[in-house]
Tab-separated table of C-alpha atoms in Angstrom:
chain	number	residue	atom	x	y	z
R	11	UNK	CA	97.962	147.346	72.403
R	12	UNK	CA	95.721	148.270	75.316
R	13	UNK	CA	92.818	146.302	73.822
R	14	UNK	CA	95.016	143.244	73.408
R	15	UNK	CA	96.210	143.461	77.023
R	16	UNK	CA	92.653	143.777	78.377
R	17	UNK	CA	91.408	140.865	76.255
R	18	UNK	CA	94.280	138.695	77.443
R	19	UNK	CA	93.644	139.526	81.070
R	20	UNK	CA	89.946	138.672	80.714
R	21	UNK	CA	90.834	135.355	79.048
R	22	UNK	CA	93.219	134.441	81.875
R	23	UNK	CA	90.576	135.224	84.505
R	24	UNK	CA	87.935	133.143	82.711
R	25	UNK	CA	90.244	130.181	82.160
R	26	UNK	CA	91.522	130.249	85.743
R	27	UNK	CA	87.950	130.440	87.030
R	28	UNK	CA	86.852	127.481	84.928
R	29	UNK	CA	89.818	125.417	86.058
R	30	UNK	CA	88.918	125.833	89.737
R	31	UNK	CA	85.452	124.214	89.408
R	32	UNK	CA	84.902	120.516	88.795
R	33	UNK	CA	82.548	117.750	89.873
R	34	UNK	CA	84.585	116.742	92.909
R	35	UNK	CA	84.620	120.250	94.320
R	36	UNK	CA	80.795	120.340	94.126
R	37	UNK	CA	80.332	116.982	95.871
R	38	UNK	CA	78.736	117.102	99.321
R	39	UNK	CA	81.066	116.351	102.168
R	40	UNK	CA	80.160	114.116	105.084
R	41	UNK	CA	80.168	117.103	107.410
R	42	UNK	CA	77.720	119.005	105.184
R	43	UNK	CA	75.356	116.022	105.011
R	44	UNK	CA	75.498	115.528	108.776
R	45	UNK	CA	74.878	119.221	109.381
R	46	UNK	CA	71.840	119.178	107.075
R	47	UNK	CA	70.422	116.051	108.712
R	48	UNK	CA	70.944	117.490	112.189
R	49	UNK	CA	69.210	120.714	111.207
R	50	UNK	CA	66.281	118.815	109.643
R	51	UNK	CA	65.902	116.662	112.743
R	52	UNK	CA	65.883	119.744	114.947
R	53	UNK	CA	63.178	121.357	112.792
R	54	UNK	CA	61.014	118.201	112.829
R	55	UNK	CA	61.199	117.855	116.609
R	56	UNK	CA	60.914	121.554	117.406
R	57	UNK	CA	57.882	122.501	119.530
R	58	UNK	CA	56.636	118.881	119.627
R	59	UNK	CA	55.009	118.314	122.999
R	60	UNK	CA	56.265	115.154	124.741
R	61	UNK	CA	53.823	112.378	125.513
R	62	UNK	CA	53.095	112.441	129.245
R	63	UNK	CA	50.621	109.556	129.516
R	64	UNK	CA	48.771	106.882	127.585
R	65	UNK	CA	47.955	107.864	124.015
R	66	UNK	CA	44.282	108.113	123.083
R	67	UNK	CA	42.880	107.935	119.569
R	68	UNK	CA	41.831	111.592	119.623
R	69	UNK	CA	45.296	112.688	120.744
R	70	UNK	CA	46.953	110.465	118.131
R	71	UNK	CA	44.937	112.140	115.364
R	72	UNK	CA	45.596	115.580	116.878
R	73	UNK	CA	49.342	114.924	117.041
R	74	UNK	CA	49.320	113.769	113.435
R	75	UNK	CA	47.479	116.909	112.300
R	76	UNK	CA	49.812	119.182	114.240
R	77	UNK	CA	53.221	117.547	113.875
R	78	UNK	CA	53.175	115.081	110.946
R	79	UNK	CA	55.881	115.935	108.394
R	80	UNK	CA	53.739	115.207	105.329
R	81	UNK	CA	50.935	117.298	106.800
R	82	UNK	CA	53.353	120.210	107.293
R	83	UNK	CA	54.561	119.782	103.722
R	84	UNK	CA	51.010	120.043	102.359
R	85	UNK	CA	50.391	123.156	104.437
R	86	UNK	CA	53.618	124.687	103.128
R	87	UNK	CA	52.645	123.749	99.565
R	88	UNK	CA	49.401	125.676	99.984
R	89	UNK	CA	51.311	128.640	101.455
R	90	UNK	CA	53.680	128.662	98.465
R	91	UNK	CA	50.723	128.608	96.072
R	92	UNK	CA	49.216	131.555	97.938
R	93	UNK	CA	52.538	133.380	97.723
R	94	UNK	CA	52.658	132.809	93.951
R	95	UNK	CA	49.145	134.196	93.635
R	96	UNK	CA	49.955	137.306	95.672
R	97	UNK	CA	53.214	137.911	93.801
R	98	UNK	CA	51.530	137.389	90.409
R	99	UNK	CA	49.008	140.154	91.099
R	100	UNK	CA	51.813	142.729	90.970
R	101	UNK	CA	52.478	141.771	87.343
R	102	UNK	CA	49.270	143.582	86.374
R	103	UNK	CA	50.675	146.908	87.616
R	104	UNK	CA	52.604	149.262	85.323
R	105	UNK	CA	56.374	148.924	85.401
R	106	UNK	CA	58.172	151.745	87.222
R	107	UNK	CA	61.763	151.744	86.000
R	108	UNK	CA	64.680	153.688	87.432
R	109	UNK	CA	68.081	153.559	85.720
R	110	UNK	CA	71.401	155.349	85.811
R	111	UNK	CA	74.509	155.131	83.664
R	112	UNK	CA	78.019	156.445	83.260
R	113	UNK	CA	80.130	156.657	80.103
R	114	UNK	CA	83.726	157.713	79.487
R	115	UNK	CA	85.594	158.198	76.219
R	116	UNK	CA	89.351	158.520	75.824
R	117	UNK	CA	88.860	161.150	73.140
R	118	UNK	CA	86.257	163.629	72.019
R	119	UNK	CA	83.308	162.607	69.875
R	120	UNK	CA	84.214	164.724	66.806
R	121	UNK	CA	81.967	164.621	63.732
R	122	UNK	CA	81.933	166.188	60.283
R	123	UNK	CA	78.910	167.242	58.232
R	124	UNK	CA	78.009	167.112	54.556
R	125	UNK	CA	76.046	169.713	52.632
R	126	UNK	CA	72.642	168.172	51.907
R	127	UNK	CA	72.292	170.149	48.641
R	128	UNK	CA	75.696	169.854	47.032
R	129	UNK	CA	76.745	166.634	48.693
R	130	UNK	CA	80.164	168.095	49.414
R	131	UNK	CA	81.847	168.238	52.817
R	132	UNK	CA	80.901	171.259	54.828
R	133	UNK	CA	83.491	174.026	54.938
R	134	UNK	CA	82.994	174.386	58.665
R	135	UNK	CA	85.468	172.789	61.030
R	136	UNK	CA	84.541	169.445	62.661
R	137	UNK	CA	82.578	169.938	65.832
R	138	UNK	CA	82.185	168.267	69.198
R	139	UNK	CA	78.621	167.494	70.287
R	140	UNK	CA	79.170	165.375	73.431
R	141	UNK	CA	81.317	165.432	76.547
R	142	UNK	CA	83.922	162.787	77.111
R	143	UNK	CA	82.218	161.755	80.360
R	144	UNK	CA	78.540	161.881	81.189
R	145	UNK	CA	76.199	160.578	83.859
R	146	UNK	CA	72.646	159.815	82.821
R	147	UNK	CA	69.604	158.913	84.933
R	148	UNK	CA	66.005	158.079	84.150
R	149	UNK	CA	62.797	157.399	86.056
R	150	UNK	CA	59.893	156.239	83.949
R	151	UNK	CA	56.669	154.274	83.903
R	152	UNK	CA	55.700	151.772	81.257
R	153	UNK	CA	52.444	149.880	80.757
R	154	UNK	CA	51.537	147.261	78.172
R	155	UNK	CA	47.940	146.321	77.543
R	156	UNK	CA	48.945	142.859	76.280
R	157	UNK	CA	51.085	142.164	79.347
R	158	UNK	CA	48.219	143.276	81.562
R	159	UNK	CA	45.844	140.802	79.907
R	160	UNK	CA	48.333	137.950	80.208
R	161	UNK	CA	49.007	138.787	83.865
R	162	UNK	CA	45.287	139.049	84.618
R	163	UNK	CA	44.518	135.522	83.421
R	164	UNK	CA	47.721	134.187	84.992
R	165	UNK	CA	46.616	135.628	88.347
R	166	UNK	CA	43.223	133.945	88.033
R	167	UNK	CA	44.951	130.661	87.207
R	168	UNK	CA	47.169	131.067	90.262
R	169	UNK	CA	44.048	131.627	92.365
R	170	UNK	CA	42.703	128.286	91.142
R	171	UNK	CA	46.061	126.666	91.934
R	172	UNK	CA	45.776	127.955	95.505
R	173	UNK	CA	42.403	126.251	95.756
R	174	UNK	CA	43.863	123.072	94.240
R	175	UNK	CA	46.577	123.082	96.900
R	176	UNK	CA	43.828	123.397	99.501
R	177	UNK	CA	41.991	120.387	98.080
R	178	UNK	CA	45.200	118.364	98.088
R	179	UNK	CA	45.721	119.338	101.708
R	180	UNK	CA	42.206	118.098	102.476
R	181	UNK	CA	42.903	114.806	100.708
R	182	UNK	CA	46.163	114.395	102.619
R	183	UNK	CA	44.208	115.068	105.817
R	184	UNK	CA	41.748	112.289	104.953
R	185	UNK	CA	44.538	109.815	104.227
R	186	UNK	CA	46.391	110.793	107.404
R	187	UNK	CA	43.356	110.196	109.609
R	188	UNK	CA	42.763	106.855	107.891
R	189	UNK	CA	46.367	105.768	108.468
R	190	UNK	CA	46.347	106.891	112.108
R	191	UNK	CA	43.101	105.082	112.939
R	192	UNK	CA	44.330	101.891	111.263
R	193	UNK	CA	47.744	101.970	112.947
R	194	UNK	CA	46.239	102.900	116.325
R	195	UNK	CA	44.064	99.797	116.526
R	196	UNK	CA	46.950	97.641	115.383
R	197	UNK	CA	48.957	99.008	118.333
R	198	UNK	CA	46.018	98.266	120.618
R	199	UNK	CA	46.045	94.687	119.319
R	200	UNK	CA	49.812	94.397	119.814
R	201	UNK	CA	49.611	95.815	123.325
R	202	UNK	CA	46.771	93.445	124.239
R	203	UNK	CA	48.040	90.257	122.586
R	204	UNK	CA	51.844	90.410	122.773
R	205	UNK	CA	52.186	89.076	126.358
R	206	UNK	CA	49.890	86.116	125.712
R	207	UNK	CA	51.429	85.604	122.287
R	208	UNK	CA	54.989	85.406	123.581
R	209	UNK	CA	53.960	83.173	126.483
R	210	UNK	CA	52.261	80.795	124.042
R	211	UNK	CA	55.348	80.776	121.790
R	212	UNK	CA	57.558	79.949	124.788
R	213	UNK	CA	55.278	77.101	125.844
R	214	UNK	CA	55.108	75.785	122.280
R	215	UNK	CA	58.900	75.756	121.962
R	216	UNK	CA	59.228	73.894	125.269
R	217	UNK	CA	56.588	71.377	124.218
R	218	UNK	CA	58.428	70.926	120.904
R	219	UNK	CA	61.650	70.103	122.781
R	220	UNK	CA	59.779	67.560	124.902
R	221	UNK	CA	58.256	65.959	121.816
R	222	UNK	CA	61.648	65.631	120.141
R	223	UNK	CA	63.075	64.117	123.298
R	224	UNK	CA	60.210	61.613	123.414
R	225	UNK	CA	60.877	60.713	119.783
R	226	UNK	CA	64.569	60.161	120.501
R	227	UNK	CA	63.763	57.983	123.546
R	228	UNK	CA	61.311	55.940	121.445
R	229	UNK	CA	58.845	55.752	124.288
R	230	UNK	CA	55.900	55.682	121.899
R	231	UNK	CA	55.249	54.927	118.264
R	232	UNK	CA	57.293	57.307	116.097
R	233	UNK	CA	54.194	58.529	114.254
R	234	UNK	CA	52.554	60.078	117.311
R	235	UNK	CA	55.536	62.329	118.308
R	236	UNK	CA	55.951	63.411	114.676
R	237	UNK	CA	52.300	64.375	114.351
R	238	UNK	CA	52.630	66.188	117.672
R	239	UNK	CA	55.708	68.079	116.415
R	240	UNK	CA	53.978	68.894	113.138
R	241	UNK	CA	51.058	70.487	114.955
R	242	UNK	CA	53.364	72.422	117.277
R	243	UNK	CA	55.453	73.714	114.388
R	244	UNK	CA	52.321	74.811	112.555
R	245	UNK	CA	51.176	76.681	115.669
R	246	UNK	CA	54.605	78.309	116.051
R	247	UNK	CA	54.617	79.407	112.436
R	248	UNK	CA	51.204	80.961	112.863
R	249	UNK	CA	52.124	82.677	116.131
R	250	UNK	CA	55.392	84.058	114.738
R	251	UNK	CA	53.528	85.433	111.723
R	252	UNK	CA	51.163	87.256	114.068
R	253	UNK	CA	54.102	88.593	116.114
R	254	UNK	CA	55.822	89.875	112.986
R	255	UNK	CA	52.653	91.622	111.845
R	256	UNK	CA	52.085	93.341	115.171
R	257	UNK	CA	55.701	94.292	115.851
R	258	UNK	CA	55.778	97.125	113.264
R	259	UNK	CA	52.514	98.801	114.307
R	260	UNK	CA	54.095	100.789	117.151
R	261	UNK	CA	56.739	102.303	114.858
R	262	UNK	CA	54.148	103.166	112.206
R	263	UNK	CA	51.975	105.019	114.707
R	264	UNK	CA	55.000	106.807	116.188
R	265	UNK	CA	56.008	107.975	112.718
R	266	UNK	CA	52.528	109.285	111.958
R	267	UNK	CA	52.239	111.143	115.270
R	268	UNK	CA	55.834	112.503	115.341
R	269	UNK	CA	56.762	110.544	118.468
R	270	UNK	CA	60.374	109.376	118.912
R	271	UNK	CA	60.643	106.004	117.196
R	272	UNK	CA	62.398	104.410	120.170
R	273	UNK	CA	59.889	105.659	122.730
R	274	UNK	CA	57.951	103.117	124.799
R	275	UNK	CA	54.378	104.330	124.938
R	276	UNK	CA	51.020	102.790	125.694
R	277	UNK	CA	47.666	103.370	124.022
R	278	UNK	CA	44.190	103.411	125.477
R	279	UNK	CA	41.818	100.681	124.315
R	280	UNK	CA	38.712	102.773	124.032
R	281	UNK	CA	35.232	101.310	124.101
R	282	UNK	CA	34.258	101.558	120.472
R	283	UNK	CA	31.120	100.270	118.847
R	284	UNK	CA	30.899	100.202	115.083
R	285	UNK	CA	28.168	102.678	114.255
R	286	UNK	CA	25.908	101.602	111.394
R	287	UNK	CA	23.896	104.843	111.306
R	288	UNK	CA	25.505	105.764	107.985
R	289	UNK	CA	23.977	102.694	106.351
R	290	UNK	CA	20.502	104.184	106.851
R	291	UNK	CA	21.312	107.336	104.881
R	292	UNK	CA	19.694	107.553	101.408
R	293	UNK	CA	22.195	106.774	98.703
R	294	UNK	CA	21.130	109.684	96.491
R	295	UNK	CA	21.817	112.146	99.325
R	296	UNK	CA	25.238	110.625	99.925
R	297	UNK	CA	26.033	110.892	96.199
R	298	UNK	CA	25.052	114.566	96.230
R	299	UNK	CA	27.306	115.307	99.212
R	300	UNK	CA	30.213	113.349	97.709
R	301	UNK	CA	30.008	115.190	94.384
R	302	UNK	CA	29.852	118.568	96.128
R	303	UNK	CA	32.643	118.014	98.659
R	304	UNK	CA	35.027	115.365	97.313
R	305	UNK	CA	38.525	116.934	96.986
R	306	UNK	CA	39.496	114.992	93.842
R	307	UNK	CA	36.430	116.172	91.948
R	308	UNK	CA	36.817	119.755	93.123
R	309	UNK	CA	40.445	119.692	91.989
R	310	UNK	CA	39.256	118.461	88.569
R	311	UNK	CA	36.858	121.407	88.287
R	312	UNK	CA	39.635	123.857	89.154
R	313	UNK	CA	41.927	122.248	86.562
R	314	UNK	CA	39.186	122.648	83.943
R	315	UNK	CA	38.908	126.342	84.813
R	316	UNK	CA	42.681	126.726	84.461
R	317	UNK	CA	42.507	125.143	80.992
R	318	UNK	CA	39.714	127.516	79.976
R	319	UNK	CA	41.720	130.533	81.105
R	320	UNK	CA	44.726	129.211	79.195
R	321	UNK	CA	42.591	129.345	76.032
R	322	UNK	CA	41.912	133.026	76.646
R	323	UNK	CA	45.592	133.680	77.276
R	324	UNK	CA	46.311	132.053	73.931
R	325	UNK	CA	43.787	134.318	72.210
R	326	UNK	CA	45.476	137.407	73.649
R	327	UNK	CA	48.695	136.529	71.816
R	328	UNK	CA	46.980	137.290	68.503
R	329	UNK	CA	46.009	140.839	69.470
R	330	UNK	CA	48.265	143.825	68.746
R	331	UNK	CA	50.529	144.885	71.578
R	332	UNK	CA	49.738	148.414	72.755
R	333	UNK	CA	52.157	150.018	75.211
R	334	UNK	CA	52.559	153.420	76.809
R	335	UNK	CA	55.546	154.981	78.496
R	336	UNK	CA	56.370	158.198	80.282
R	337	UNK	CA	59.645	159.140	81.905
R	338	UNK	CA	61.828	161.827	83.379
R	339	UNK	CA	65.429	161.885	82.113
R	340	UNK	CA	68.555	163.778	83.087
R	341	UNK	CA	72.130	163.990	81.770
R	342	UNK	CA	75.070	166.144	82.871
R	343	UNK	CA	76.487	166.303	79.335
R	344	UNK	CA	77.869	169.861	79.062
R	345	UNK	CA	76.901	170.168	75.407
R	346	UNK	CA	73.222	169.679	76.098
R	347	UNK	CA	71.229	172.865	76.395
R	348	UNK	CA	68.405	171.084	78.259
R	349	UNK	CA	69.902	168.614	80.681
R	350	UNK	CA	66.516	167.683	82.149
R	351	UNK	CA	63.491	166.631	80.098
R	352	UNK	CA	60.412	164.427	80.108
R	353	UNK	CA	59.519	161.993	77.378
R	354	UNK	CA	56.245	160.235	76.558
R	355	UNK	CA	55.340	157.751	73.882
R	356	UNK	CA	52.978	155.064	72.677
R	357	UNK	CA	53.694	152.042	70.531
R	358	UNK	CA	51.620	149.411	68.822
R	359	UNK	CA	53.093	146.188	67.495
R	360	UNK	CA	51.740	143.065	65.872
R	361	UNK	CA	53.487	139.788	65.099
R	362	UNK	CA	52.221	138.968	61.628
R	363	UNK	CA	54.084	135.674	61.467
R	364	UNK	CA	52.377	134.652	64.706
R	365	UNK	CA	49.176	134.232	62.731
R	366	UNK	CA	50.711	131.173	61.101
R	367	UNK	CA	50.737	129.336	64.428
R	368	UNK	CA	47.296	130.563	65.482
R	369	UNK	CA	45.316	127.506	64.299
R	370	UNK	CA	47.737	125.055	65.935
R	371	UNK	CA	47.781	126.989	69.221
R	372	UNK	CA	43.991	127.237	69.313
R	373	UNK	CA	43.637	123.523	68.629
R	374	UNK	CA	46.085	122.814	71.446
R	375	UNK	CA	44.193	125.086	73.852
R	376	UNK	CA	40.842	123.550	72.935
R	377	UNK	CA	42.304	120.068	73.353
R	378	UNK	CA	43.508	121.049	76.828
R	379	UNK	CA	39.989	122.182	77.770
R	380	UNK	CA	38.448	118.997	76.368
R	381	UNK	CA	41.022	116.874	78.221
R	382	UNK	CA	40.307	118.643	81.512
R	383	UNK	CA	36.551	118.190	80.993
R	384	UNK	CA	36.955	114.488	80.228
R	385	UNK	CA	39.175	114.027	83.253
R	386	UNK	CA	36.614	115.765	85.456
R	387	UNK	CA	33.850	113.500	84.125
R	388	UNK	CA	36.004	110.432	84.720
R	389	UNK	CA	36.709	111.607	88.277
R	390	UNK	CA	32.975	112.113	88.833
R	391	UNK	CA	32.250	108.503	87.860
R	392	UNK	CA	35.202	107.330	89.977
R	393	UNK	CA	33.897	109.256	92.999
R	394	UNK	CA	30.463	107.675	92.694
R	395	UNK	CA	32.077	104.263	92.349
R	396	UNK	CA	34.290	104.907	95.376
R	397	UNK	CA	31.251	105.987	97.395
R	398	UNK	CA	29.285	102.828	96.650
R	399	UNK	CA	32.341	100.655	97.328
R	400	UNK	CA	33.180	102.519	100.556
R	401	UNK	CA	29.612	102.159	101.821
R	402	UNK	CA	29.577	98.461	100.960
R	403	UNK	CA	32.953	97.938	102.641
R	404	UNK	CA	31.704	99.775	105.720
R	405	UNK	CA	28.683	97.469	105.941
R	406	UNK	CA	30.805	94.356	105.347
R	407	UNK	CA	33.488	95.276	107.878
R	408	UNK	CA	30.844	96.113	110.491
R	409	UNK	CA	29.349	92.639	110.095
R	410	UNK	CA	32.795	91.035	110.083
R	411	UNK	CA	33.671	92.802	113.325
R	412	UNK	CA	30.511	91.584	115.037
R	413	UNK	CA	31.218	88.034	113.879
R	414	UNK	CA	34.906	88.171	114.835
R	415	UNK	CA	34.036	89.582	118.253
R	416	UNK	CA	31.593	86.712	118.915
R	417	UNK	CA	34.135	84.098	117.758
R	418	UNK	CA	36.872	85.648	119.909
R	419	UNK	CA	34.693	85.508	123.011
R	420	UNK	CA	33.883	81.844	122.393
R	421	UNK	CA	37.550	80.938	121.773
R	422	UNK	CA	38.657	82.703	124.960
R	423	UNK	CA	36.156	80.704	126.999
R	424	UNK	CA	37.214	77.507	125.214
R	425	UNK	CA	40.864	78.208	125.977
R	426	UNK	CA	40.042	78.716	129.633
R	427	UNK	CA	38.092	75.430	129.821
R	428	UNK	CA	40.857	73.512	128.022
R	429	UNK	CA	43.481	75.033	130.334
R	430	UNK	CA	41.466	73.954	133.370
R	431	UNK	CA	41.105	70.433	132.012
R	432	UNK	CA	44.807	70.301	131.162
R	433	UNK	CA	45.592	71.236	134.755
R	434	UNK	CA	43.417	68.325	135.827
R	435	UNK	CA	45.279	66.149	133.266
R	436	UNK	CA	42.083	65.587	131.282
R	437	UNK	CA	43.555	67.320	128.218
R	438	UNK	CA	47.014	67.156	126.705
R	439	UNK	CA	49.476	70.022	126.595
R	440	UNK	CA	49.116	70.078	122.822
R	441	UNK	CA	45.356	70.648	123.126
R	442	UNK	CA	45.944	73.459	125.589
R	443	UNK	CA	48.597	75.134	123.425
R	444	UNK	CA	46.555	74.713	120.251
R	445	UNK	CA	43.466	76.195	121.849
R	446	UNK	CA	45.511	79.037	123.325
R	447	UNK	CA	46.957	79.742	119.870
R	448	UNK	CA	43.453	79.685	118.405
R	449	UNK	CA	42.283	82.154	121.048
R	450	UNK	CA	45.160	84.512	120.329
R	451	UNK	CA	44.448	84.272	116.604
R	452	UNK	CA	40.762	84.985	117.174
R	453	UNK	CA	41.632	88.016	119.265
R	454	UNK	CA	43.931	89.208	116.499
R	455	UNK	CA	41.199	88.757	113.897
R	456	UNK	CA	38.834	90.696	116.126
R	457	UNK	CA	41.228	93.634	116.310
R	458	UNK	CA	41.930	93.345	112.595
R	459	UNK	CA	38.205	93.489	111.895
R	460	UNK	CA	37.913	96.511	114.200
R	461	UNK	CA	40.830	98.192	112.440
R	462	UNK	CA	39.296	97.435	109.039
R	463	UNK	CA	35.961	98.844	110.174
R	464	UNK	CA	37.652	102.032	111.408
R	465	UNK	CA	39.531	102.307	108.116
R	466	UNK	CA	36.307	101.770	106.153
R	467	UNK	CA	34.643	104.539	108.181
R	468	UNK	CA	37.541	106.889	107.417
R	469	UNK	CA	37.419	105.906	103.732
R	470	UNK	CA	33.688	106.656	103.582
R	471	UNK	CA	34.310	109.929	105.396
R	472	UNK	CA	37.034	110.851	102.894
R	473	UNK	CA	34.840	109.976	99.898
R	474	UNK	CA	32.098	112.209	101.286
R	475	UNK	CA	34.660	114.989	101.841
R	476	UNK	CA	33.810	115.263	105.554
R	477	UNK	CA	37.105	115.987	107.281
R	478	UNK	CA	37.323	117.485	110.789
R	479	UNK	CA	36.679	121.210	110.558
R	480	UNK	CA	39.623	122.443	112.612
R	481	UNK	CA	41.293	125.713	111.649
R	482	UNK	CA	44.837	126.887	112.461
R	483	UNK	CA	46.041	123.518	113.746
R	484	UNK	CA	49.640	124.767	113.864
R	485	UNK	CA	48.773	127.532	116.360
R	486	UNK	CA	46.196	125.617	118.410
R	487	UNK	CA	47.370	123.997	121.675
R	488	UNK	CA	47.494	120.213	121.525
R	489	UNK	CA	44.905	119.785	124.273
R	490	UNK	CA	42.439	122.084	122.505
R	491	UNK	CA	43.054	120.342	119.193
R	492	UNK	CA	42.510	116.935	120.825
R	493	UNK	CA	39.150	118.095	122.205
R	494	UNK	CA	38.162	119.455	118.779
R	495	UNK	CA	39.065	116.147	117.108
R	496	UNK	CA	37.005	114.229	119.678
R	497	UNK	CA	34.012	116.475	119.033
R	498	UNK	CA	34.394	116.045	115.270
R	499	UNK	CA	34.544	112.242	115.549
R	500	UNK	CA	31.430	112.277	117.736
R	501	UNK	CA	29.648	114.309	115.063
R	502	UNK	CA	30.716	111.756	112.468
R	503	UNK	CA	29.428	108.882	114.605
R	504	UNK	CA	25.986	110.472	114.618
R	505	UNK	CA	25.690	109.653	110.913
R	506	UNK	CA	24.266	113.023	109.868
R	507	UNK	CA	25.029	114.426	106.420
R	508	UNK	CA	25.989	118.116	106.177
R	509	UNK	CA	23.676	120.647	104.636
R	510	UNK	CA	23.838	121.004	100.845
R	511	UNK	CA	24.947	124.634	101.056
R	512	UNK	CA	27.682	124.070	103.658
R	513	UNK	CA	31.272	124.407	102.499
R	514	UNK	CA	34.139	122.089	103.512
């Protein structure tokens, strides 16, 4: 009767508990979502120094390294990998186990005995050999040789994963610097060209209204106003395309540097010459540096080492398991003569049926090693290809910038001459607006070429694995970090390859 009552009570509790949980009760509320978003925003903006003046390129890169959300994520990813490595090392230690228990019976444990010779029940009365209640405790140590071997190779794999996280952080650093340099020069172009661009659009729209009015008045042949309108509309389309392209650059740079998206900031147009010193470096030396320092290739080597260690872990599964244990035990059972005792033991075990899967597991492990090796070789060829392409792009963009700069200077002078002649009524308004549009477009192409050259330099730098060597960016003051970034970029502009034995 008591058992039935207890079972019924447990069933009621389980059923009532299940009935209180459903999908709707687990759905996030609006308040919970808002609270999470507010907390995330506070974390992202915490300790971010406000911008107090014009933004320089060095400070933009420094802000990105210190405050960028993706950069923080990569740093946290590396910290988690390090934590896994440190925690995994404890798995190699013996297990120290402490346990305690309590038992209670509603009646005595009464047993009978049988004569081992005659097979008949013993004439003695049944006897009690255990108390109704007892408290037991145990402290013991246990160590398995097989578990130690598995934990040892797992720890070495975790060490390689820490290094892989570091290489991924380096790659993210390369991409971040590339994005910041590209976006920065686009903002410079927007800041320089937007006033002239909008003034030219306003003048073009006014001239278009005048042309339509002249067509309606039929002062001239209808073909001439239509051709005039067609040219103006083409200029407006081109100018509006440029405006649309430049309008997003400020938000992109603010996102990368953790500035408020609605902030109105200015950037410094630094005097920058495209340095072609890297083009004089021997290609074989650049290939050597790229293969030694490229983060993708180094990650491939670490992955190959992990696959090799996984093969050894697989081999350990086929060895007998040898374990040792030693413990101190205590029980307050009144029927025990010795209520305290120590116990030691050793055990060996072997899974005979596991041998059936041995060939398949070894083939799988060997295939993993071969796959990692092939992937590393493919990455090596890809790195060499990327290096040659990056160097070629750097040379091409440097020449394109020089050409675009010369064209922009000529178009600016042409626009000034045409504007002067239009003021003297020797040129039409259409000629002035067209030449002004051409000058703005040439200026844009100049800045685009400069941005592409900066991006090509960053891409070549990333392929060579030459990121700024700045440690502890999270703890370094922004001003100090900015100075370190400037020094690193100056070193890069010198076009000097690092020593073969230097480490990234």
